Short mmCIF file of C-alpha atoms and ligand atoms in Angstrom, two decimals:
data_model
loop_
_atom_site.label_atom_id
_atom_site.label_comp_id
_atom_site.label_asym_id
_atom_site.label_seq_id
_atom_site.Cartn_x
_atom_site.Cartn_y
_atom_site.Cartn_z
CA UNK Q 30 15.64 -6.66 91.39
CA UNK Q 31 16.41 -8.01 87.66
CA UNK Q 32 17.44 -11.53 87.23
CA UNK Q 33 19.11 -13.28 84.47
CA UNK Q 34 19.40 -16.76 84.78
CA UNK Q 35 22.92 -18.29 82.67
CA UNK Q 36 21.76 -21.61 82.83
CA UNK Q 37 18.39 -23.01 82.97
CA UNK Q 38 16.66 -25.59 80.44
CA UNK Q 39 13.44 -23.99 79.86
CA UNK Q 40 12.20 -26.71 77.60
CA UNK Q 41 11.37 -28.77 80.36
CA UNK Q 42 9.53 -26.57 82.57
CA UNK Q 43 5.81 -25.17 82.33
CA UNK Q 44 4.25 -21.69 81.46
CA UNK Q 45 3.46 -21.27 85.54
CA UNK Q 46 7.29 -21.38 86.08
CA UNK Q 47 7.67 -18.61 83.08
CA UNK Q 48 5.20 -16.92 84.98
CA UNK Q 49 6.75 -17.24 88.25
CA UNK Q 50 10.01 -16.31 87.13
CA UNK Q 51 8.36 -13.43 85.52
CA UNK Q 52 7.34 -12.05 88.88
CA UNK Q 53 10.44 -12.31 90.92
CA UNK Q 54 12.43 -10.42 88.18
CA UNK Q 55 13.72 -12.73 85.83
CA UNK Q 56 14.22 -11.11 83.01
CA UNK Q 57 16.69 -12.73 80.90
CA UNK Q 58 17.92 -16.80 80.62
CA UNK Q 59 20.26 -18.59 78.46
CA UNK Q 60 19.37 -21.75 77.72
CA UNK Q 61 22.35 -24.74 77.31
CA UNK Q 62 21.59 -27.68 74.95
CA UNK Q 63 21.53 -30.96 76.93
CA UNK Q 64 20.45 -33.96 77.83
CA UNK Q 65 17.26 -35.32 78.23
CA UNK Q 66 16.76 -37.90 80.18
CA UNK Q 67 16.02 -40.21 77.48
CA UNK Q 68 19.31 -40.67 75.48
CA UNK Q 69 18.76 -39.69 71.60
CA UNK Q 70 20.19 -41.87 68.86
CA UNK Q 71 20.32 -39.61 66.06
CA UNK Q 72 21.22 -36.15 64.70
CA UNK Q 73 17.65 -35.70 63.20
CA UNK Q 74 16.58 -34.94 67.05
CA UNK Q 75 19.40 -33.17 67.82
CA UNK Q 76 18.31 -30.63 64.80
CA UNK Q 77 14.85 -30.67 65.77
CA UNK Q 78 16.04 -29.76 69.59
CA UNK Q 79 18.14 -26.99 68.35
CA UNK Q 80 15.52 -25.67 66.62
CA UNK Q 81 13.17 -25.10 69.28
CA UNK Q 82 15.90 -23.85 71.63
CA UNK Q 83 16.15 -20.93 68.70
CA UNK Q 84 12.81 -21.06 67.70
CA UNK Q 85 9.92 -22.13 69.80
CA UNK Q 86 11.13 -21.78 72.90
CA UNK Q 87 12.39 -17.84 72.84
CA UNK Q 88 8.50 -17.31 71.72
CA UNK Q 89 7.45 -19.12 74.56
CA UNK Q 90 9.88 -16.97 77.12
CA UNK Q 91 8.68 -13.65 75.42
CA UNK Q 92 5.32 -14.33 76.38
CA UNK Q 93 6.07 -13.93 79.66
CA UNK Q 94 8.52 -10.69 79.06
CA UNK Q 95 11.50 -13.35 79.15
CA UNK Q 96 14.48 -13.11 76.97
CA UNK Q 97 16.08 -16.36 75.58
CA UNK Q 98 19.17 -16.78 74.35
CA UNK Q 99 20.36 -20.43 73.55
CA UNK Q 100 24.62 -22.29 73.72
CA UNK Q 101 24.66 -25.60 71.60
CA UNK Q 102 26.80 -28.20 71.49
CA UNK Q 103 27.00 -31.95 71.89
CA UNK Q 104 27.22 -32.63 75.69
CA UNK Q 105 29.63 -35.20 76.84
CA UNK Q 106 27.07 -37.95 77.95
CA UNK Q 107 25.65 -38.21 74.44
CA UNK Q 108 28.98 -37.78 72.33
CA UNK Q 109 29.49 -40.83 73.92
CA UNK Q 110 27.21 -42.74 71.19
CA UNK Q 111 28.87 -42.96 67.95
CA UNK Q 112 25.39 -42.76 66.40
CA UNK Q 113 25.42 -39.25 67.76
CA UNK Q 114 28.79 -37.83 66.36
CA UNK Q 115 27.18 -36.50 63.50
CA UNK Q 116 25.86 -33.52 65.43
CA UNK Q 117 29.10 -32.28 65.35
CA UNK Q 118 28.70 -31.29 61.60
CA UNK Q 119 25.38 -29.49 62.66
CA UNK Q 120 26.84 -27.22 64.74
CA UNK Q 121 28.37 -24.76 62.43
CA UNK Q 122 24.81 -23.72 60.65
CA UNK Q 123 23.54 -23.34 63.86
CA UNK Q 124 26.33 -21.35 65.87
CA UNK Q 125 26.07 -18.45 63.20
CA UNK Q 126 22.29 -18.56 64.39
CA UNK Q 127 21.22 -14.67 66.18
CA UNK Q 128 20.43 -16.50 69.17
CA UNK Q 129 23.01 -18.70 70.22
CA UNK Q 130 25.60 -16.73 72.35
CA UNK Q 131 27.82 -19.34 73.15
CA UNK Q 132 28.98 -23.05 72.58
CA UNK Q 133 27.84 -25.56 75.37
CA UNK Q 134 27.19 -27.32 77.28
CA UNK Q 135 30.37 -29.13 76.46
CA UNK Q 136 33.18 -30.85 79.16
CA UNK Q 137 32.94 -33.99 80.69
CA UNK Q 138 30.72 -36.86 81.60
CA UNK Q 139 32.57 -39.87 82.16
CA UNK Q 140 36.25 -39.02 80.98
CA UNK Q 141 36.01 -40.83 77.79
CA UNK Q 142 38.55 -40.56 74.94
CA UNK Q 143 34.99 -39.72 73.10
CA UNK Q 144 34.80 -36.97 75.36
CA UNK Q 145 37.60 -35.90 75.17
CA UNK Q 146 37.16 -35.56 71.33
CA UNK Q 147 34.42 -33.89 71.16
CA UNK Q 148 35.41 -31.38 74.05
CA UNK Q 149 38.27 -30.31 71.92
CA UNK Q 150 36.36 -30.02 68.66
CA UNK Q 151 33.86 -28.18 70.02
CA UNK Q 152 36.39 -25.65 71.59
CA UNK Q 153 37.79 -24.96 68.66
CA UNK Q 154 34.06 -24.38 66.93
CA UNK Q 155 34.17 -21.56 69.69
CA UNK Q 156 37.31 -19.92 68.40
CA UNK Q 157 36.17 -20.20 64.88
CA UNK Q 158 32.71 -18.91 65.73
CA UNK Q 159 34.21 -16.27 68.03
CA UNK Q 160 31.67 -17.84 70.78
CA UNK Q 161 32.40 -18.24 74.23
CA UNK Q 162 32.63 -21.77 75.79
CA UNK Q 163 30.02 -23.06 78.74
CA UNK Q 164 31.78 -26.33 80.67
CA UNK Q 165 29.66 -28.76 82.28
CA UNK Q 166 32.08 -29.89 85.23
CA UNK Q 167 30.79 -33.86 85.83
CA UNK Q 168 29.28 -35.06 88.76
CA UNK Q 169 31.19 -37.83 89.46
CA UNK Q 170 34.92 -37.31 90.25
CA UNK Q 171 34.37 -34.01 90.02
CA UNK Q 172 37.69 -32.61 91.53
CA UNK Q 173 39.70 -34.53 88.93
CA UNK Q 174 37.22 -33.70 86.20
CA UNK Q 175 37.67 -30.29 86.65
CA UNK Q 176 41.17 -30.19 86.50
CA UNK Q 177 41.13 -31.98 83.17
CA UNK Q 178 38.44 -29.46 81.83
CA UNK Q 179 40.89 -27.15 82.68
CA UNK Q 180 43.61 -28.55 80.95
CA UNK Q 181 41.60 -29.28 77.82
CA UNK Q 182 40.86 -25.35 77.57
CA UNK Q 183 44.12 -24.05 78.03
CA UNK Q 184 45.74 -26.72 75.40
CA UNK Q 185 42.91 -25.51 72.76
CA UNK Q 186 43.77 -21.91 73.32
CA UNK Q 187 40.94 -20.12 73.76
CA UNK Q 188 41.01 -16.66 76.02
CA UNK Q 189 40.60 -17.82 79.46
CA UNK Q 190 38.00 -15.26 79.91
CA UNK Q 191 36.08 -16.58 77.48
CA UNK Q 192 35.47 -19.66 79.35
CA UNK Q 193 32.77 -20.18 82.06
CA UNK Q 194 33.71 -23.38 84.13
CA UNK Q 195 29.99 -24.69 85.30
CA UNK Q 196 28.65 -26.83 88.45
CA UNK Q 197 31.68 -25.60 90.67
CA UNK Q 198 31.80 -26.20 94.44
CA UNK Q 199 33.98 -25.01 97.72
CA UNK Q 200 36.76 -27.80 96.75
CA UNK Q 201 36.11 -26.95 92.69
CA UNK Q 202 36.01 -22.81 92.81
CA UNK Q 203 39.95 -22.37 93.70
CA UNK Q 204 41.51 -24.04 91.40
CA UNK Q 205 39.50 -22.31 88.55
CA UNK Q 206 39.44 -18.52 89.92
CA UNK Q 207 43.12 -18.50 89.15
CA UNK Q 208 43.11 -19.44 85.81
CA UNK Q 209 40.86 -16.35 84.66
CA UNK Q 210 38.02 -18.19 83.58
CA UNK Q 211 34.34 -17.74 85.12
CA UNK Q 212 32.83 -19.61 87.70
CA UNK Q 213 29.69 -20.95 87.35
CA UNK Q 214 27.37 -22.12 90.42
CA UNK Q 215 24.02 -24.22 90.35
CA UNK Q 216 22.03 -23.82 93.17
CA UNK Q 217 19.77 -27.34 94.02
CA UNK Q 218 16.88 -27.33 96.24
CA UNK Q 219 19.03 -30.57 98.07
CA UNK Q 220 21.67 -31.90 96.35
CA UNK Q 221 25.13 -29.84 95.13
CA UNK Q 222 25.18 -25.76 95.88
CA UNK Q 223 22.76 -23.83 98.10
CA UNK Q 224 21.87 -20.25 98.75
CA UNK Q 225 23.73 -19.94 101.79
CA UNK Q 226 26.45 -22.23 101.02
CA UNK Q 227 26.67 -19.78 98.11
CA UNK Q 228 26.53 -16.59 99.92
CA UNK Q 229 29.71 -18.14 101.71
CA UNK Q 230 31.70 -18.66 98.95
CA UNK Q 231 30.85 -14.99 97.49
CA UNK Q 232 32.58 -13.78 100.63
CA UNK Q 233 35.74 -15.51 100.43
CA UNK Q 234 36.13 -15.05 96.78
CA UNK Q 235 34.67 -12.41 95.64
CA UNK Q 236 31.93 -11.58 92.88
CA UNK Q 237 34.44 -10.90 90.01
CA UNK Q 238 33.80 -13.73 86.74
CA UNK Q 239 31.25 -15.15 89.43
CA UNK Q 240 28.02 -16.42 87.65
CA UNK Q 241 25.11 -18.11 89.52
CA UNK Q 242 22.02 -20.28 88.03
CA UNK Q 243 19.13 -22.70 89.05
CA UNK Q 244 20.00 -25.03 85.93
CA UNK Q 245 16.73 -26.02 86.56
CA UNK Q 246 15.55 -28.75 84.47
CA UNK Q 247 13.47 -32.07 83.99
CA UNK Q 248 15.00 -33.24 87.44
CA UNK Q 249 14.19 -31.72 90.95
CA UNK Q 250 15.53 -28.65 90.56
CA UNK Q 251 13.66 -25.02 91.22
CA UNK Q 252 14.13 -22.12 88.60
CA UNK Q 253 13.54 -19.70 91.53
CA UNK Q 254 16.82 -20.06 93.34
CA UNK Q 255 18.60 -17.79 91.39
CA UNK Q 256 16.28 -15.36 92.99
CA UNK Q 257 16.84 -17.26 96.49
CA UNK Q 258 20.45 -16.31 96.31
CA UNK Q 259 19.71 -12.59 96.02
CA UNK Q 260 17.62 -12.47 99.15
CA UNK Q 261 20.33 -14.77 100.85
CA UNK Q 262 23.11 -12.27 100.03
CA UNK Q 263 21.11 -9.10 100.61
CA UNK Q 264 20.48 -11.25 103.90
CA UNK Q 265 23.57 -11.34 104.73
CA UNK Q 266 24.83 -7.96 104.12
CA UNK Q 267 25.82 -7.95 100.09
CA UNK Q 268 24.60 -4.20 98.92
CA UNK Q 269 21.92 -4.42 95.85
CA UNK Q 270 24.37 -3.39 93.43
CA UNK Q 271 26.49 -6.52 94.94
CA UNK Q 272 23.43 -8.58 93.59
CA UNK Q 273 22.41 -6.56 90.71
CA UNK Q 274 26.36 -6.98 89.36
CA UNK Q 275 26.39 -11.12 90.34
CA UNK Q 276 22.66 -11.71 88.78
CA UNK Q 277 22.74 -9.47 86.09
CA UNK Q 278 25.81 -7.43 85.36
CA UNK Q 279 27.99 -10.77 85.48
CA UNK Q 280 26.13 -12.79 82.95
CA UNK Q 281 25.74 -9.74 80.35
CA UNK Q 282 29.24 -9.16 80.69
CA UNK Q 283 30.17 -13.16 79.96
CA UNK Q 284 27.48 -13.74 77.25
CA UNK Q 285 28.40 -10.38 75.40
CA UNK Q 286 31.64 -11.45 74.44
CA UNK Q 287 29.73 -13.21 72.05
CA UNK Q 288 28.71 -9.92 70.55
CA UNK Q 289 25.00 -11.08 69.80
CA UNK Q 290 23.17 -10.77 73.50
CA UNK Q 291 20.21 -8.44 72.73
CA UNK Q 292 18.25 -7.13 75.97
CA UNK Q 293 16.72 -4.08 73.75
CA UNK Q 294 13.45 -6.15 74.54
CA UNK Q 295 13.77 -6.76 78.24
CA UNK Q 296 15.68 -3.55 79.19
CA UNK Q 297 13.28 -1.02 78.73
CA UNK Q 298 10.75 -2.24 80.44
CA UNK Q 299 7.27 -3.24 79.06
CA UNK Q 300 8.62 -1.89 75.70
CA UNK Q 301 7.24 -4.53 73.51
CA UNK Q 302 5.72 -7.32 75.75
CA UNK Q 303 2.21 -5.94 76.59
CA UNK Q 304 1.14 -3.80 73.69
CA UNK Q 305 1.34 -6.14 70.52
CA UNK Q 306 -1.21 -8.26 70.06
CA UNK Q 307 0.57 -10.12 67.41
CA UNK Q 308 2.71 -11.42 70.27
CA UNK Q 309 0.29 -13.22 72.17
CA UNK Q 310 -0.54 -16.80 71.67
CA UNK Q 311 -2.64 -19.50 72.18
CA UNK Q 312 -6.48 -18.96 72.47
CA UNK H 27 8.26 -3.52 46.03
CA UNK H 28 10.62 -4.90 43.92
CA UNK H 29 14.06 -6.52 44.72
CA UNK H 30 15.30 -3.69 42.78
CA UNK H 31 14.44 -1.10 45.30
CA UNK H 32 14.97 -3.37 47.92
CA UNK H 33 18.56 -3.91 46.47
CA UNK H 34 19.38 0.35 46.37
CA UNK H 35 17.85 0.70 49.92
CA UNK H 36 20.49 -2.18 51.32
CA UNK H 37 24.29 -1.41 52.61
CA UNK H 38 26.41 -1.47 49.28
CA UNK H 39 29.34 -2.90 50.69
CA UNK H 40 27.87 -5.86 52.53
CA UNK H 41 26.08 -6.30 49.36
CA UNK H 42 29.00 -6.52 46.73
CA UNK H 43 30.67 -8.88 48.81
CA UNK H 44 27.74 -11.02 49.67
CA UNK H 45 26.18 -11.11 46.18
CA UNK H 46 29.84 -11.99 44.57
CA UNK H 47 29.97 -14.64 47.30
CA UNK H 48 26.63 -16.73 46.65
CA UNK H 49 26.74 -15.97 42.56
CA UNK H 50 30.24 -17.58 43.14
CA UNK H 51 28.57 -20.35 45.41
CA UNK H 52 24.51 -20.71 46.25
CA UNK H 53 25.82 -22.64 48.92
CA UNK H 54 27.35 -19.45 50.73
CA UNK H 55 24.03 -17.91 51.11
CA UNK H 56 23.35 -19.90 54.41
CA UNK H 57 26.01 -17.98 56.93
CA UNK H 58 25.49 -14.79 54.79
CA UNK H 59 21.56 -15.26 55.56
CA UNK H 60 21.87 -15.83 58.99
CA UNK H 61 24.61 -13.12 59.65
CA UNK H 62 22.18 -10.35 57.86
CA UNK H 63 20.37 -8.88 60.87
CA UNK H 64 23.64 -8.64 62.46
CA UNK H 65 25.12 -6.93 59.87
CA UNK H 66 22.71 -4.79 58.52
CA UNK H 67 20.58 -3.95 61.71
CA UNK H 68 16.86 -5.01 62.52
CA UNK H 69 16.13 -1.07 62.02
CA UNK H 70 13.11 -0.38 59.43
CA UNK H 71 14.96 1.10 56.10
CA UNK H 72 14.81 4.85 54.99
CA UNK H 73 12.35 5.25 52.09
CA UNK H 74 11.12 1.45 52.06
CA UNK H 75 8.29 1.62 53.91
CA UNK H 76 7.85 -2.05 56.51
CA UNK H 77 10.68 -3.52 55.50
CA UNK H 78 14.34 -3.72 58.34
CA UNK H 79 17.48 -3.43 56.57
CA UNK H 80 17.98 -7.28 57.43
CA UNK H 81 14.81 -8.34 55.11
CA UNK H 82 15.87 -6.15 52.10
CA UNK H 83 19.13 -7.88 52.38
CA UNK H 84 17.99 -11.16 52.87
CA UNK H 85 15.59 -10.31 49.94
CA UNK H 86 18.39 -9.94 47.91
CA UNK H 87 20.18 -12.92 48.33
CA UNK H 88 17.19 -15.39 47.91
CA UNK H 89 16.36 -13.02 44.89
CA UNK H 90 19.93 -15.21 43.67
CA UNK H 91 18.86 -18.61 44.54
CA UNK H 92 17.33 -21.36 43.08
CA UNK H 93 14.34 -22.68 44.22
CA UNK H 94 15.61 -25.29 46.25
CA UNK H 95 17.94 -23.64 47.84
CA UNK H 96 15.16 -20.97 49.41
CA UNK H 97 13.24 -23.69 50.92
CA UNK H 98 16.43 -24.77 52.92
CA UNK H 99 17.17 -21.22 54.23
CA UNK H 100 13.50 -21.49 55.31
CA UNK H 101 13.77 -25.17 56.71
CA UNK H 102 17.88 -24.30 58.62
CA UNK H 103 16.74 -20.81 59.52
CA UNK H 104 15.63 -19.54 62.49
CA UNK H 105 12.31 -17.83 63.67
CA UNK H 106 13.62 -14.35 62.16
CA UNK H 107 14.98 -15.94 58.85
CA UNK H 108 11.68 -17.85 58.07
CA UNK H 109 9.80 -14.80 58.68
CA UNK H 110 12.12 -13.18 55.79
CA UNK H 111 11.66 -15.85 53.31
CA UNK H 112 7.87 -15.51 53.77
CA UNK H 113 7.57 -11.83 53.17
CA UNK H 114 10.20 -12.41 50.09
CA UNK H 115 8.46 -14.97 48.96
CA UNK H 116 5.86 -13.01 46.53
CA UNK H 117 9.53 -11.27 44.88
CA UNK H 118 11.11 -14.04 43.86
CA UNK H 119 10.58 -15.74 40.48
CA UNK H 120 10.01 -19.58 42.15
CA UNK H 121 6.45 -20.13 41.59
CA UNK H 122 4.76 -22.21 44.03
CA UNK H 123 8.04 -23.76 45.34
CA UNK H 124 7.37 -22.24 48.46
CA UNK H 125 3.62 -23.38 49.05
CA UNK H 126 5.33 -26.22 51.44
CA UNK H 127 6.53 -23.18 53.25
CA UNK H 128 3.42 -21.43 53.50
CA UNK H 129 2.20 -25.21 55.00
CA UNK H 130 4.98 -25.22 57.52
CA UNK H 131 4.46 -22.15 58.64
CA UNK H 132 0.62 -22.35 59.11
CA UNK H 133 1.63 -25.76 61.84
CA UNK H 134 3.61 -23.39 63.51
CA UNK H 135 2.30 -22.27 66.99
CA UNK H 136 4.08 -18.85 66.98
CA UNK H 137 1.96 -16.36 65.50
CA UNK H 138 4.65 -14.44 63.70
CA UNK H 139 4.73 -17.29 61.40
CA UNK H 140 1.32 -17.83 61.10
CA UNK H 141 0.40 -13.83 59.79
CA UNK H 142 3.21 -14.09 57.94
CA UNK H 143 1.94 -17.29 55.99
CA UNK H 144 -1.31 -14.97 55.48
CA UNK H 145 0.59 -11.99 53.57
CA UNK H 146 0.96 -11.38 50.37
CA UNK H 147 2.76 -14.83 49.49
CA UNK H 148 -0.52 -16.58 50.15
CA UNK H 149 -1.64 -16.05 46.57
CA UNK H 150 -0.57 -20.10 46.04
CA UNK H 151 -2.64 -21.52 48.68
CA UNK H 152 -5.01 -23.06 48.06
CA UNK H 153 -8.83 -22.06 49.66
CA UNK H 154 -8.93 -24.37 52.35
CA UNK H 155 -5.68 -24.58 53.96
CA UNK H 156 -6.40 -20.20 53.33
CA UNK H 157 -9.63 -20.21 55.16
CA UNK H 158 -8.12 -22.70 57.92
CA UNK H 159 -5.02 -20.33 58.39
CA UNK H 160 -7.72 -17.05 58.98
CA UNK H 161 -9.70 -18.76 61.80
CA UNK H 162 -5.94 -19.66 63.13
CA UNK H 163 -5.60 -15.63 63.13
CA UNK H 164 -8.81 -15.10 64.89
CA UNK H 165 -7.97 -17.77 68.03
CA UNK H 166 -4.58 -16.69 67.88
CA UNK H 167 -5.42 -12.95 68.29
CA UNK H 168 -3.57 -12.14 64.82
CA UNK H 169 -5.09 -9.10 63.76
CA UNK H 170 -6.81 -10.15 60.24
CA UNK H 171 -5.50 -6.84 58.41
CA UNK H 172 -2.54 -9.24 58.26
CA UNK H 173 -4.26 -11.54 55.36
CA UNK H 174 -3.54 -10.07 52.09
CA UNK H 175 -6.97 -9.85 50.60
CA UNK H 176 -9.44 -11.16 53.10
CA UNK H 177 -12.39 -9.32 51.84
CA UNK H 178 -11.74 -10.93 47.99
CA UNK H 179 -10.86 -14.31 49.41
CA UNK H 180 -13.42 -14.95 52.17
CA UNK H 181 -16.22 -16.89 51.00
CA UNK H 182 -19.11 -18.54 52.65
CA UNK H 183 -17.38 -21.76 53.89
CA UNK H 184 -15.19 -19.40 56.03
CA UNK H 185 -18.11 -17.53 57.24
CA UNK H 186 -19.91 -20.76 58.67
CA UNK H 187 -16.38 -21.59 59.98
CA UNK H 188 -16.52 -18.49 61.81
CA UNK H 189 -20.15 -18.58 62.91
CA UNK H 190 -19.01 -21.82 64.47
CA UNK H 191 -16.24 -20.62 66.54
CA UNK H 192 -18.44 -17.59 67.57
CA UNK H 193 -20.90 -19.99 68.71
CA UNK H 194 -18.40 -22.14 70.57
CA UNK H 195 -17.21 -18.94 72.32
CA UNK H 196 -20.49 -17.37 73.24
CA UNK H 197 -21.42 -20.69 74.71
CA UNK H 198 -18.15 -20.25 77.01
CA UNK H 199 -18.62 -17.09 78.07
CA UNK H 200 -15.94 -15.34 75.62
CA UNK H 201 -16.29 -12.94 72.78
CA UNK H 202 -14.59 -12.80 69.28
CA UNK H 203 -11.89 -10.24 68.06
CA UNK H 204 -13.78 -7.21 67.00
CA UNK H 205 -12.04 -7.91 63.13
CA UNK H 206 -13.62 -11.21 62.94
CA UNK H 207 -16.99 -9.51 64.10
CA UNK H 208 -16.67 -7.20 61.97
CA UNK H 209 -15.79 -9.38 58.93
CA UNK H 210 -18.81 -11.84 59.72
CA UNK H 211 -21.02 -8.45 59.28
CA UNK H 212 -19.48 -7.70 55.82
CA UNK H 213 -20.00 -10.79 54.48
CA UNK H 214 -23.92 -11.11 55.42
CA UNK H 215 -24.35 -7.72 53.60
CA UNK H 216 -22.85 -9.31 50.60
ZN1 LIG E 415 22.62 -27.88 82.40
#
């Protein structure tokens, strides 16, 4: 089984999880600029942050056979605090950057006219940049949000396809499957989406554009349910090309479009990882 | 090498547009730079023996830049890019502009950066930051035919520096890199 996770934030999880995730078949992430917890209050960090997500951080992944691949963006919480707009004139450097294969996480926190500002300059960076788009749907109010994300996409006239609408739900999923853009689940060990919950909405609608991740981060979260999932849907009858096209076919297919994913590294197997010494670290 | 052979060995047509471009405006080097590999390929070039088609190009433009502008293609690029300046480093015509390069990429904990730091471009450091970057290598695992002319440069200091971490590892149980043995021996023959 080979696993590539859309949406997890490596930076905040340890080498035993690389390691883990190395064993179950994870062979591939994409990591989404966020938040962290502590709010930032200046571009500076947001550089430095960007950096390691193409820098450090893919090292650290390949160390443990893993490819990274990065989105950036200014997410909605923090484009909130006008001492963080100027990230917005960072992005272009970085989104001609090998590594970053799409713009995100962008969307909506709190439904602010910043927001919604920054939502629709940043989908425009995508059609410039010829990037896809990755949505954060909020939390909160998250029927309504969605519906707005929606709107915001169509009005800045990016391909629909291009667009992968995240954190989706039973109520969220039906509304978005129509409009042609991908569907994006994160699977919580309590809160939000779980494996089986998941498997059920697989049946009813399908594994076309259907993208699942652990988003696993600083919170409680567990970078192994992607890998939960498959067993639940090979559980409950899903063939393993079902799985192999939801965990792996899916997300090459969405971050492609960008036209810079490169799995030469992970897909043939131990091509690179184990013989060169100059890639091992530490010690 | 010379940017001159570098130049014949890269794609002609991304290079007439690119070098118009940046003699036009230095300041267009920085999407050109990072668009290289994905242009011209990370395949090693025909006839220009470890260098990709991406370095030679990149080569190419820095060989246009000022000074300044090289270090920020270093300090905005990513892990690929700064490994580029590094190895064109020793072509250009900058002098020791690039030293704080060769510092940055000696902090670095990826040890891509660190080798690279350790080629050819090393010339400008000076001996101690040198002889701290080599026993970097050895913990790393870099394999010290990396460090453009260890035999010439290595000098006592480093050799009690290496006794020291020999020491350190014998006392927990571990053993050195056979190239570090191995350069410890050819140093006491000396
Ligand atoms: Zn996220």
């Amino acid at each position: 089984m080979r696993i590539f996770d859309p949406h997890i934030h490596m930076t905040s999880r340890t080498t035993d999880d690389y390691t883990a995730m190395a064993a179950h078949g994870v062979r591939a992430v994409v990591e989404p600029a966020f938040w962290l917890g502590q709010p930032r209050t200046s571009p500076g960090s947001f550089a430095d942050y960007f950096d390691s997500l193409i820098g450090w951080e893919p090292y650290r992944a390949s160390q443990f056979g893993i490819r990274h691949h990065a989105t950036l963006a200014l997410n909605p919480k923090e484009a909130n605090d006008p001492r963080c707009r100027g990230v917005l004139d960072l992005l272009p450097r970085y989104l001609d950057k090998d590594g970053v294969v799409a713009v995100g996480e962008i969307g909506y926190d709190a439904m602010t006219p910043a927001e919604d500002e920054a939502f629709a300059a940043q989908l425009a960076l995508a059609v410039e940049y010829e990037l896809p788009a990755l949505v954060h749907t909020p939390h909160r109010d998250k029927a309504s949000g969605t519906k707005r994300s929606l709107d915001v996409v169509r009005e800045s006239g990016i391909a629909p396809g291009r667009v992968l609408i995240d954190h989706l739900n039973e109520v969220t999923v039906g509304q978005v499957r129509d409009t042609g853009c991908w569907m994006g689940f994160s699977i919580y060990p309590e809160t939000k989406m779980s494996p089986p919950r998941m498997v059920e909405i697989l049946k009813e609608h399908g594994l076309e554009r259907m993208l699942v991740n652990s988003a696993a981060d600083w919170g409680k979260s567990d970078p192994l349910l992607t890998v939960r999932t498959a067993e639940a849907m090979l559980a409950a009858g899903f063939s393993a090309d079902d799985v192999d096209r939801v965990l792996w076919r899916n997300p090459v297919e969405f971050y492609g479009q960008s036209q810079k994913l490169d799995l030469s590294d992970v897909e043939a197997p131990e091509a690179t990882f184990a013989g060169s010494s100059i890639l091992r670290g530490g010690s | 090498m010379t940017v001159e052979e570098l130049r014949r060995a890269t794609d002609p047509a991304w290079l007439a547009t690119a070098e118009k471009q940046v003699r036009a405006d230095p300041d267009a080097a920085g999407p050109l730079f990072a668009r290289a590999a994905r242009a011209l390929g990370r395949g090693r070039l025909r006839g220009v023996p470890g260098w990709t088609a991406a370095e030679a190009g990149r080569a190419v433009l820095l060989s246009l830049l000022p000074p300044d502008h090289v270090v920020r293609l270093y300090q905005q690029g990513d892990t690929a890019e700064r490994l580029a300046v590094l190895k064109a480093l020793p072509l250009l015509d900058i002098g020791d502009a690039g030293v704080p390069l060769l510092h940055d990429a000696l902090r670095a904990n990826d040890p891509r950066l660190v080798a690279a730091a350790l080629g050819r471009c090393a010339t400008h450091l000076d001996a101690a930051t040198w002889r701290q970057g080599v026993v970097k290598c050895v913990f790393m695992g870099v394999p010290l035919d990396r460090v453009d002319r260890l035999d010439e440069r290595a000098d006592a200091e480093l050799a009690a520096m290496l006794t020291g971490l020999a020491e350190e590892r014998a006392a927990a149980g571990r053993t050195m890199p056979p190239d570090a043995v191995a350069l410890l021996t050819r140093m006491e023959k000396q």
